[in-house]
mmCIF file of C-alpha atoms in Angstrom:
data_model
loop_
_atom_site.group_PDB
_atom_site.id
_atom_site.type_symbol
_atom_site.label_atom_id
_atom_site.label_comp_id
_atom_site.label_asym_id
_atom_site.label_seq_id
_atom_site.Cartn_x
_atom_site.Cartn_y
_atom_site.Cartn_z
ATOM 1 C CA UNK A 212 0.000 0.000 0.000
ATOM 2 C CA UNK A 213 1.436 3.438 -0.965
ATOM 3 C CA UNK A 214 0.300 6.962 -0.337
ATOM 4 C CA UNK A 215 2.526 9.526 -1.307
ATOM 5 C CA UNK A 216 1.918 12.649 -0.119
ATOM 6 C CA UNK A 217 4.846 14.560 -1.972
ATOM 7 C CA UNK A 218 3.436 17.931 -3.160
ATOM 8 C CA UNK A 219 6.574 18.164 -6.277
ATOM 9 C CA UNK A 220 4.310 14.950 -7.791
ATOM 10 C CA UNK A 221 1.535 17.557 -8.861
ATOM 11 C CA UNK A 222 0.884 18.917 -11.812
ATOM 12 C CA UNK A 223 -1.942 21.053 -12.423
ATOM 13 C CA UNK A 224 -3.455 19.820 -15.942
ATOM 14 C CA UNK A 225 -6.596 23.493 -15.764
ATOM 15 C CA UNK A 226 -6.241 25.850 -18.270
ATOM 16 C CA UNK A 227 -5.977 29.430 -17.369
ATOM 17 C CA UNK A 228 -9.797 30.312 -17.654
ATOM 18 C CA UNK A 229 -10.745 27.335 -15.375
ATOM 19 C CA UNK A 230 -8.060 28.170 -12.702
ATOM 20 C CA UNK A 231 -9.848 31.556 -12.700
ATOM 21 C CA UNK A 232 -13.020 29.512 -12.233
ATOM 22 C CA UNK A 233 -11.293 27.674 -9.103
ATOM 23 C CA UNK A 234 -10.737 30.856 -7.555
ATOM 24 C CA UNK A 235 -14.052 32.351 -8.190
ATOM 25 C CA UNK A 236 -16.373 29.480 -7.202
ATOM 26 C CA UNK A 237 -14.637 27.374 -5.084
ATOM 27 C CA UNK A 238 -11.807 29.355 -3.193
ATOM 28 C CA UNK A 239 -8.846 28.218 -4.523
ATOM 29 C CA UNK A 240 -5.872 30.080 -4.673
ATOM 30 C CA UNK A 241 -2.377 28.311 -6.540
ATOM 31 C CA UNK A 242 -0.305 30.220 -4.624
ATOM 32 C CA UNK A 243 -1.622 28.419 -1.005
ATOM 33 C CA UNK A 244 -3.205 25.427 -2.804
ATOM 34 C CA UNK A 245 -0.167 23.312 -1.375
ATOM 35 C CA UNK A 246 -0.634 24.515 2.017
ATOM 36 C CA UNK A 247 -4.039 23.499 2.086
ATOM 37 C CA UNK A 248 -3.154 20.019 1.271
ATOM 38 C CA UNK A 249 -0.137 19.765 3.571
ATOM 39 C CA UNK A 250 -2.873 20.466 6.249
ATOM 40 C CA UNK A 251 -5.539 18.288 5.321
ATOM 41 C CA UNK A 252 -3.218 15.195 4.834
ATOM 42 C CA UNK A 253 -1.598 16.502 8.406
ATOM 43 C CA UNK A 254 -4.751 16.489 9.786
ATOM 44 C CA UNK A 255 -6.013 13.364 8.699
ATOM 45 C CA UNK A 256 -2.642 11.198 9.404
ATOM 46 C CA UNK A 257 -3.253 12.336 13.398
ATOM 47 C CA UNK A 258 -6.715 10.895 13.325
ATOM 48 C CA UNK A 259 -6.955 8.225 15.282
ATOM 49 C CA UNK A 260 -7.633 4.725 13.758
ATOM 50 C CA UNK A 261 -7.689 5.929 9.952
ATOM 51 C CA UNK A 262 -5.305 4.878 7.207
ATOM 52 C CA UNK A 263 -6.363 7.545 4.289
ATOM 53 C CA UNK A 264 -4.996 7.698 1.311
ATOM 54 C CA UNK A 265 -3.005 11.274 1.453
ATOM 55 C CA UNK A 266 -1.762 11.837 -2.337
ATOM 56 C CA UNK A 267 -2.305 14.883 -3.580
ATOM 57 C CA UNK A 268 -4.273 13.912 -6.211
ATOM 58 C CA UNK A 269 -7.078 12.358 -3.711
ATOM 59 C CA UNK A 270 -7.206 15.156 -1.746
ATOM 60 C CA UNK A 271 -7.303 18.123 -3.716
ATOM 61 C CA UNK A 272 -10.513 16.097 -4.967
ATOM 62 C CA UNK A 273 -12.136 16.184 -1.476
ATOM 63 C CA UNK A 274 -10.877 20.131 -1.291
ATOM 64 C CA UNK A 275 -12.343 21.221 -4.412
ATOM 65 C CA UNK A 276 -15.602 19.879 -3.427
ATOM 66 C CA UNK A 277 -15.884 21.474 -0.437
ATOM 67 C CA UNK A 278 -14.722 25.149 -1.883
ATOM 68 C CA UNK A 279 -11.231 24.459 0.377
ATOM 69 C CA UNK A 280 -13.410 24.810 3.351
ATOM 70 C CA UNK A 281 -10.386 22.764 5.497
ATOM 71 C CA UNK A 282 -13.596 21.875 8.336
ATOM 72 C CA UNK A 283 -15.544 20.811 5.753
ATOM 73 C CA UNK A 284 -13.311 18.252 3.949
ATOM 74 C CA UNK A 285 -11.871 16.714 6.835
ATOM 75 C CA UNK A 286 -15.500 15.814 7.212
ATOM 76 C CA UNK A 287 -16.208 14.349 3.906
ATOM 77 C CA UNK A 288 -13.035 12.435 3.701
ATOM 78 C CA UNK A 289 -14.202 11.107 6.864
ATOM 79 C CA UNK A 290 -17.609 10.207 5.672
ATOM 80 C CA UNK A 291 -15.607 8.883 2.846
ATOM 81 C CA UNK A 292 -13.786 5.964 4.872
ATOM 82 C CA UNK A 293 -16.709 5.726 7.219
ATOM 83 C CA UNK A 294 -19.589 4.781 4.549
ATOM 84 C CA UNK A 295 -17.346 2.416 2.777
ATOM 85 C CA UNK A 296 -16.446 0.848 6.186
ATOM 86 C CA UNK A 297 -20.567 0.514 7.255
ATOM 87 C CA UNK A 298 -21.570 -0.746 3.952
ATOM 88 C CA UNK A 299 -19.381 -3.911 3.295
ATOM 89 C CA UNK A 300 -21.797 -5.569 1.240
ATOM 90 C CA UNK A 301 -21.275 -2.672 -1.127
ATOM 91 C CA UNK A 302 -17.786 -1.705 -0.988
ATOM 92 C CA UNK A 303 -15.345 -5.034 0.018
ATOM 93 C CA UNK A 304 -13.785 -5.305 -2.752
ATOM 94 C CA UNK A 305 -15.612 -2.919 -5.256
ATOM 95 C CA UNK A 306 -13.496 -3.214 -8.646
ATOM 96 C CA UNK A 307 -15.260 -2.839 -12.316
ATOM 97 C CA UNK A 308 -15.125 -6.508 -13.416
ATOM 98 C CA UNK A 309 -17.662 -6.829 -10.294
ATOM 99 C CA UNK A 310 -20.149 -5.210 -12.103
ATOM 100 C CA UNK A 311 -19.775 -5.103 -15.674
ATOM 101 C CA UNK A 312 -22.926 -6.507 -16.666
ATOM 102 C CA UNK A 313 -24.450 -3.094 -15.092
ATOM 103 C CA UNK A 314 -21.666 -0.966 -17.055
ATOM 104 C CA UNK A 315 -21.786 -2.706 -20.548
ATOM 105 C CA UNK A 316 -25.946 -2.720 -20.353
ATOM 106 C CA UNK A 317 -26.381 1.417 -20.964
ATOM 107 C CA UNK A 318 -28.081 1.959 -17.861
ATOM 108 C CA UNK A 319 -25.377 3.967 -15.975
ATOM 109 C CA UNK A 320 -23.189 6.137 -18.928
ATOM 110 C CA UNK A 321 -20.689 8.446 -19.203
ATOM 111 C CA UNK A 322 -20.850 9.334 -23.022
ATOM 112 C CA UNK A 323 -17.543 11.579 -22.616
ATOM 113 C CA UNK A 324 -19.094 14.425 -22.998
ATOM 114 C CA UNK A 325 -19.949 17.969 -21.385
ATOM 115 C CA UNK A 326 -22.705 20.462 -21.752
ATOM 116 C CA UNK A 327 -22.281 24.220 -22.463
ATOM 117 C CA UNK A 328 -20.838 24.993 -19.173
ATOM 118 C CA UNK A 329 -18.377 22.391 -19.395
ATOM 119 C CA UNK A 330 -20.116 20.040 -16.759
ATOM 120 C CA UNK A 331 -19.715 16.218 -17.085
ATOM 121 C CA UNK A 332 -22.623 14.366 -18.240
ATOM 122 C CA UNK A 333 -23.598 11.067 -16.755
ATOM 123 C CA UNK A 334 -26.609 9.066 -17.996
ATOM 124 C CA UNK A 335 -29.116 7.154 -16.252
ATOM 125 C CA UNK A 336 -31.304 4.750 -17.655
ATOM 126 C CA UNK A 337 -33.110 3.015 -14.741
ATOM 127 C CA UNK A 338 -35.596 1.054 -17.347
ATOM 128 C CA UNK A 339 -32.740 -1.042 -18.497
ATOM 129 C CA UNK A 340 -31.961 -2.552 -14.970
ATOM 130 C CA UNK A 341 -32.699 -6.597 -14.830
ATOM 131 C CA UNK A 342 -33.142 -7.084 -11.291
ATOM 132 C CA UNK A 343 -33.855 -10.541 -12.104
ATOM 133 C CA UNK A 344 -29.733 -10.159 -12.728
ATOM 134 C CA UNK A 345 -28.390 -7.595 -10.700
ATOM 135 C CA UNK A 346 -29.575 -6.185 -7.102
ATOM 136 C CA UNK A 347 -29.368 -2.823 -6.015
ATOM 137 C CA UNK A 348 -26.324 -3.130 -4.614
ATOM 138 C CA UNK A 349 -24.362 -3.794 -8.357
ATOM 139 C CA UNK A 350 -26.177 -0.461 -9.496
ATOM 140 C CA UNK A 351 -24.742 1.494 -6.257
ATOM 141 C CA UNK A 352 -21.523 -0.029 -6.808
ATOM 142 C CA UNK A 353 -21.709 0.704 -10.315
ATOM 143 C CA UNK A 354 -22.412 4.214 -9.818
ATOM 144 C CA UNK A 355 -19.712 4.766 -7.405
ATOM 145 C CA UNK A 356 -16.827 2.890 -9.704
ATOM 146 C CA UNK A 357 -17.802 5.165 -12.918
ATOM 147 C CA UNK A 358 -18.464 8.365 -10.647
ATOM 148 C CA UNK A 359 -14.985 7.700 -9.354
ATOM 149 C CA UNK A 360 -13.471 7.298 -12.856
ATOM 150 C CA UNK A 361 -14.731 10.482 -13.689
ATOM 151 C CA UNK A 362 -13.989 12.545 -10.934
ATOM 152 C CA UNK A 363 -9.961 11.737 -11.785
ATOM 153 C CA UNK A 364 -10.171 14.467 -14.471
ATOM 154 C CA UNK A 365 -9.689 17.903 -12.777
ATOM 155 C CA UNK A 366 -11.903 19.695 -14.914
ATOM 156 C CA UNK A 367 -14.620 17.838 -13.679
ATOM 157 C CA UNK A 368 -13.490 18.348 -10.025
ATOM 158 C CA UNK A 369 -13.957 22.414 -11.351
ATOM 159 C CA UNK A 370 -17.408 22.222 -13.496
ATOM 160 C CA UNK A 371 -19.264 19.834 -11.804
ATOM 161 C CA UNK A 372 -21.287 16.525 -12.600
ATOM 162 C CA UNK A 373 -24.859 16.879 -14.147
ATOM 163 C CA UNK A 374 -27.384 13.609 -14.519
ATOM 164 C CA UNK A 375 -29.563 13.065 -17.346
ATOM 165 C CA UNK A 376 -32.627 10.291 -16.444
ATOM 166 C CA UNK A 377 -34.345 8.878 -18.945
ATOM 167 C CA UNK A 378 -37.171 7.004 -17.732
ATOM 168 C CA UNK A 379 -38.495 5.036 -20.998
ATOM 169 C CA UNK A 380 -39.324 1.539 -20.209
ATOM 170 C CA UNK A 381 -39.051 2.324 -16.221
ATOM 171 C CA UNK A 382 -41.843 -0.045 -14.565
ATOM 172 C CA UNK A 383 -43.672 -0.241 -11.527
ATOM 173 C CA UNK A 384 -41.739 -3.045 -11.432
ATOM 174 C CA UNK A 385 -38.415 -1.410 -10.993
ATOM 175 C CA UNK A 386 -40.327 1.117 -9.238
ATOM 176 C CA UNK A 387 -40.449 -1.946 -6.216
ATOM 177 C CA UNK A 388 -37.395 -2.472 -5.739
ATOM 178 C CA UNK A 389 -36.302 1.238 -5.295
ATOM 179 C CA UNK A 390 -36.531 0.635 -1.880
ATOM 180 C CA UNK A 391 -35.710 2.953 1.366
ATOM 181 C CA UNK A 392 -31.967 0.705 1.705
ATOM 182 C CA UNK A 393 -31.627 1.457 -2.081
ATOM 183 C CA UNK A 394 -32.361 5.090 -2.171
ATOM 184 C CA UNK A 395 -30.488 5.694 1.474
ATOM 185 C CA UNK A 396 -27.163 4.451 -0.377
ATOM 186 C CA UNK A 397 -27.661 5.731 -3.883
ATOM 187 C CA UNK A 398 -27.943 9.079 -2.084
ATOM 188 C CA UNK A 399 -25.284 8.641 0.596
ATOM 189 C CA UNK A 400 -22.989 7.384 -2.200
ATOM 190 C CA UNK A 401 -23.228 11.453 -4.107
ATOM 191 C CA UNK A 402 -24.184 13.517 -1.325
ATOM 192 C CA UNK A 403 -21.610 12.206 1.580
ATOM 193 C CA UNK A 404 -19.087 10.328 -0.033
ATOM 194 C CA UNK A 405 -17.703 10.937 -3.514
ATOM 195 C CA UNK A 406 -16.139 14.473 -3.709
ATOM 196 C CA UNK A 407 -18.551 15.801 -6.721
ATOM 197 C CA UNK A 408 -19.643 19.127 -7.291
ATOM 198 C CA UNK A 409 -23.767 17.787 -8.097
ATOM 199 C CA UNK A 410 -25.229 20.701 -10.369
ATOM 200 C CA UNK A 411 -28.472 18.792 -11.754
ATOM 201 C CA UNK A 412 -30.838 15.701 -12.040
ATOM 202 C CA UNK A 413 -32.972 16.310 -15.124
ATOM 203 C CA UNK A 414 -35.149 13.834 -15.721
ATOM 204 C CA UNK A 415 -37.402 12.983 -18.536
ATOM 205 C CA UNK A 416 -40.425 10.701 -20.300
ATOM 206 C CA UNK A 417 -41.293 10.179 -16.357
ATOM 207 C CA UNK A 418 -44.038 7.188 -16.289
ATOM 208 C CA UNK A 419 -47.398 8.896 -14.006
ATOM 209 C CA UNK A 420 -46.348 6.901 -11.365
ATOM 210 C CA UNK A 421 -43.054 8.388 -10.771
ATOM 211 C CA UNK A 422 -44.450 10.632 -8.208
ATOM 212 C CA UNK A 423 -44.919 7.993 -6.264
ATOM 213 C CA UNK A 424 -40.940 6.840 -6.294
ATOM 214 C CA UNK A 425 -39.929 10.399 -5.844
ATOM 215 C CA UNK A 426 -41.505 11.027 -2.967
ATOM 216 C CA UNK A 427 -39.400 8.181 -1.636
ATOM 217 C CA UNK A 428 -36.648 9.665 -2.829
ATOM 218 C CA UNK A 429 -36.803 12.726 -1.210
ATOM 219 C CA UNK A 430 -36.338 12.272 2.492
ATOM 220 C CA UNK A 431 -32.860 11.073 1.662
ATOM 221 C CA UNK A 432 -32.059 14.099 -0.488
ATOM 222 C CA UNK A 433 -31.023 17.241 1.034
ATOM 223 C CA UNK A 434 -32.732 20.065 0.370
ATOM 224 C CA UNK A 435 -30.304 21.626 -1.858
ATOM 225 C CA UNK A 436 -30.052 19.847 -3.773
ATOM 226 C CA UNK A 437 -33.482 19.394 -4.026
ATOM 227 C CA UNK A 438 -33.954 21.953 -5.239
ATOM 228 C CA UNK A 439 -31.976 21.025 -8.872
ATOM 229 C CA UNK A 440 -33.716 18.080 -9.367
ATOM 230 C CA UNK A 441 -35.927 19.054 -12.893
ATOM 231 C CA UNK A 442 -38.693 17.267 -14.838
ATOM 232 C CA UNK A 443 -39.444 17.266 -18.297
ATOM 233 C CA UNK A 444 -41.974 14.827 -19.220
ATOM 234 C CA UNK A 445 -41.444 14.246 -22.669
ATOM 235 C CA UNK A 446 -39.920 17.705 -23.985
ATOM 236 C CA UNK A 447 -36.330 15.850 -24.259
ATOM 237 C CA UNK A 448 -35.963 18.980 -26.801
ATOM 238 C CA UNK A 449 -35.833 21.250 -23.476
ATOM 239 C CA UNK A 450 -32.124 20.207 -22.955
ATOM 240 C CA UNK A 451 -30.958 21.184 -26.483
ATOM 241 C CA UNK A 452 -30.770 24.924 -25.263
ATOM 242 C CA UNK A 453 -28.307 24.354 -22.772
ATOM 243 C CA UNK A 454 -26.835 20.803 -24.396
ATOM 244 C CA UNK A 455 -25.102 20.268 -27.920
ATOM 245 C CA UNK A 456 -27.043 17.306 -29.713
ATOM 246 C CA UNK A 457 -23.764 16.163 -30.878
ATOM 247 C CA UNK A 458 -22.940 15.615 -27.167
ATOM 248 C CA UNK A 459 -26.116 14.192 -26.618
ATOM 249 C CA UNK A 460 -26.909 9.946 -26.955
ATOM 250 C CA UNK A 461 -29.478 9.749 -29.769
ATOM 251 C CA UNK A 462 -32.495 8.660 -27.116
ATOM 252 C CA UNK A 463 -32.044 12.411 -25.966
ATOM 253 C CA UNK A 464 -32.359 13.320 -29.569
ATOM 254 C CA UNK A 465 -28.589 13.994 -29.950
ATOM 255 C CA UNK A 466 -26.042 12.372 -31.996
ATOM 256 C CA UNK A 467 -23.771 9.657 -29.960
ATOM 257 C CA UNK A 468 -24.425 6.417 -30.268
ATOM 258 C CA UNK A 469 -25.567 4.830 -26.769
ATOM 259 C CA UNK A 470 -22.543 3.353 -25.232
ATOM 260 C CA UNK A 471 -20.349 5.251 -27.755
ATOM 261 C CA UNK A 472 -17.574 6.083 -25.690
ATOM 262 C CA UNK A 473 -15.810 2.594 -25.360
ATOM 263 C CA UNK A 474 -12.360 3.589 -24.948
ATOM 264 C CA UNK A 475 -13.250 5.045 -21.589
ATOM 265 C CA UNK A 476 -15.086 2.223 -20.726
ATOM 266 C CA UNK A 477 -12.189 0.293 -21.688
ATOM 267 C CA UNK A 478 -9.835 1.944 -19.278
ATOM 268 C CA UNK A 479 -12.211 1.763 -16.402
ATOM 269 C CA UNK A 480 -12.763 -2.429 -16.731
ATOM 270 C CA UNK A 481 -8.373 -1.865 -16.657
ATOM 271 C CA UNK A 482 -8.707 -0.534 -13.500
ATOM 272 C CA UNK A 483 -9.367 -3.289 -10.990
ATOM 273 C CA UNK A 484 -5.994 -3.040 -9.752
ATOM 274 C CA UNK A 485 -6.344 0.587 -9.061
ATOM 275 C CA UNK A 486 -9.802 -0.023 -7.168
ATOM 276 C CA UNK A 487 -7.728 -2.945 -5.377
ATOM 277 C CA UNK A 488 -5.329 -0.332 -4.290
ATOM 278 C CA UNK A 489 -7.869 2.273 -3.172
ATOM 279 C CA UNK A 490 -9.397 -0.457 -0.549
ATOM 280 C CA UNK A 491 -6.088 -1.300 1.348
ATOM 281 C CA UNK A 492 -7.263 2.433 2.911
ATOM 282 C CA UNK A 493 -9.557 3.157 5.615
ATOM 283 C CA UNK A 494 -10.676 2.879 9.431
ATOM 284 C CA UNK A 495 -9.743 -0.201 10.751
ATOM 285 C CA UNK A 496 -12.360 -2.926 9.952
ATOM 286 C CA UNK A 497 -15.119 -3.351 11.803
ATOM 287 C CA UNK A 498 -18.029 -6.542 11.345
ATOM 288 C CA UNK A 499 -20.859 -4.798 10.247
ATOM 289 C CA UNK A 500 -23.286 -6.770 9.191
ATOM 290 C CA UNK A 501 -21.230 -9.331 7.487
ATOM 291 C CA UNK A 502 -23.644 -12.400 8.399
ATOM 292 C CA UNK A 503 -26.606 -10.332 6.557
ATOM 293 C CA UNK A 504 -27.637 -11.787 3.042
ATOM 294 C CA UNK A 505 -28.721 -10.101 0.153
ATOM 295 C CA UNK A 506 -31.693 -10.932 -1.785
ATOM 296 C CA UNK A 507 -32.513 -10.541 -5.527
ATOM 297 C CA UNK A 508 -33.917 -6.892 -4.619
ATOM 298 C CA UNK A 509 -30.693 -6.018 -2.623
ATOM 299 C CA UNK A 510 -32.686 -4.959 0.530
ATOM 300 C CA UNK A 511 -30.306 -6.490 3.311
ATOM 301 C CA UNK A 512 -30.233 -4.956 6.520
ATOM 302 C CA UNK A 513 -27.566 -2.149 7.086
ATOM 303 C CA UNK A 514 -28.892 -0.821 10.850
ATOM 304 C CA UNK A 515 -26.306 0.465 12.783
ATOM 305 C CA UNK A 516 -23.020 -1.083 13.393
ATOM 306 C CA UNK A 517 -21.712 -4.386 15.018
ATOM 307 C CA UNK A 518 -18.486 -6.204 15.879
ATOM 308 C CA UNK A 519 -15.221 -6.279 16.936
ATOM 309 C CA UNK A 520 -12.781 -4.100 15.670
ATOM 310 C CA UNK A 521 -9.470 -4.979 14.031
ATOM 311 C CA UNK A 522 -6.612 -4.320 11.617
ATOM 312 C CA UNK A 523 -6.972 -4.361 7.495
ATOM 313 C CA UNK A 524 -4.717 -6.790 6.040
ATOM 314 C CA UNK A 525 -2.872 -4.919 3.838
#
C-alpha cells in the first residue's frame, strides 16, 4: 500500500480560464493550494484509527468539493472511509469486473461528454436494470466505480457533474425495488461520499407513477439539492438549449451512439488493480453486518453497526 503525499508529484493539468473559475467558485488560490493540502493530509494522518490515502491527487478532490473549506473536507473524507467501512456488502472489494454486466448494459453512462458549461454528463437509464440479474447493490456499486473514474479528471473536479434520467421503459416493477436501503445508499454514495460538485438531475419521459418513487426519494435528499432536481416529461428537446445534440446519446435526440464512448469504458474495466489499491485504505475494519444476506432486490439490513474491531490486512 502506498500513499505519497509529496506535493513536487503535482501537476496542475486546468487551463488558465478554469483556474480563474477555481478561484471564483470554489476558493482556490495556486499560490496556497499546497498549504491546504499539507494540512488536510496533516490532519487526517493524526486521526486516530484511519489509514487515508493522502496523495495529492485524492485530496485536492475532497478540497475542491468542499470550496477548500479545510472543516468541511476533513469531514467528507471522513464520511468517505466511514460509509465504505458501514456498507461492506457494497464496498469489500468494489473493482469494475464486479459489475460489468451493469456498465456494458447502458443503464449507468458516461458518453464523454460535457454540456455548455463544461459540466460532465452522466446518464441514467433506470428502465434497463434486470433485477432478475443484478440487485441494487451492483447499481450502487456501479455508480460509485464510474463516478470515481470520472472525478480523476480535474476539470470535472472544477465544473461539476450533471445527470440526465431517462425514464423510458421504467416499470412499476423497478419502481419496487427502489426501496428505502436502495435510495439511502444511492444518495449517501453522491451527497456524503464521492467528492462531486452535483449541479443537476434532469429527468425525462417520467411514467405517471413516478411521483410515487420520488416522494421516496426525497427524504434522503437534502434540500439543496433538491432543489436542482428538474422534470421534463417528454420535452427531451428542453435540454438542447443548454446541451449540444452532438454531445447528446441519440435517445435524448442527440447524436452519440448509446454506449459510444468505449475507450473510456475500456480503461475503467483496466482498473481493478487501481480499485484494489484504493481499498487497502480506511478505518480499521469493523463486522458490520457481514452475516446479513442479500436478496434478488438487494434490501439487506444495514442498521447500525456491530463487531469487533481490528486491523486491514494490507
Amino acid at each position: 500500500m502506498t500513499s505519497n503525499g509529496d506535493l513536487s508529484n503535482y501537476t496542475c493539468t486546468l487551463s488558465s480560464d478554469v483556474i480563474e473559475q477555481a478561484k471564483t467558485e470554489l476558493n482556490e488560490d495556486p499560490a496556497t493550494r499546497h498549504i491546504e493540502i499539507k494540512n488536510l493530509k496533516s490532519r487526517l494522518e493524526k486521526y486516530p484509527g484511519l489509514q487515508p490515502r493522502t496523495d495529492v491527487k485524492f485530496l485536492l478532490r475532497f478540497l475542491r468539493a468542499r470550496k477548500f473549506d479545510q472543516e468541511k473536507t476533513f469531514e467528507l473524507v471522513k464520511n468517505y472511509y466511514k460509509t465504505r467501512q458501514q456498507y461492506p456488502e457494497i464496498f469489500d472489494d468494489i473493482k469494475p469486473s464486479r459489475v460489468r454486466s451493469v456498465l456494458e448494459n447502458g443503464s449507468i453512462e458516461f458518453p464523454g461528454s460535457t454540456d455548455n458549461n463544461g459540466c460532465a454528463i452522466i446518464i441514467f437509464r433506470p428502465g434497463l436494470w434486470d433485477f432478475d440479474q443484478v440487485t441494487y447493490i451492483d447499481i450502487v456499486r456501479a455508480l460509485y466505480l464510474l463516478l470515481s473514474k470520472v472525478m480523476e479528471d480535474e476539470n470535472f473536479q472544477v465544473k461539476g457533474v450533471q445527470f440526465l434520467d431517462i425514464l423510458t421503459g421504467f416499470t412499476m416493477k423497478h419502481a419496487s425495488h427502489v426501496t428505502p436501503s436502495f435510495v439511502k445508499s444511492f444518495m449517501q454514495v453522491l451527497q456524503d461520499v464521492l467528492p462531486l460538485r452535483l449541479k443537476s438531475f434532469v429527468f425525462f419521459k417520467e411514467p405517471a407513477f413516478f411521483d410515487l418513487v420520488f416522494s421516496l426519494m426525497k427524504p434522503f435528499i437534502k434540500e439543496k439539492l433538491t432543489k436542482r432536481f428538474v422534470f421534463n416529461g417528454p420535452k427531451v428537446e428542453k435540454l438542447h438549449a443548454i446541451i449540444d445534440r452532438k454531445s447528446l446519446p441519440t435517445d435524448f435526440g442527440g447524436e452519440l451512439p448509446i454506449l459510444g464512448n468505449k475507450a473510456w469504458l475500456d480503461d475503467l474495466f483496466a482498473s481493478d488493480a487501481q480499485f484494489e489499491e484504493e481499498n487497502k485504505f480506511g478505518f480499521v475494519q469493523m463486522n458490520v453486518n457481514k452475516g446479513k444476506s442479500v436478496s434478488k432486490s438487494g434490501d439487506a439490513d444495514m442498521q447500525g453497526l456491530g463487531g469487533t474491531f481490528k486491523k486491514l490486512n494490507i
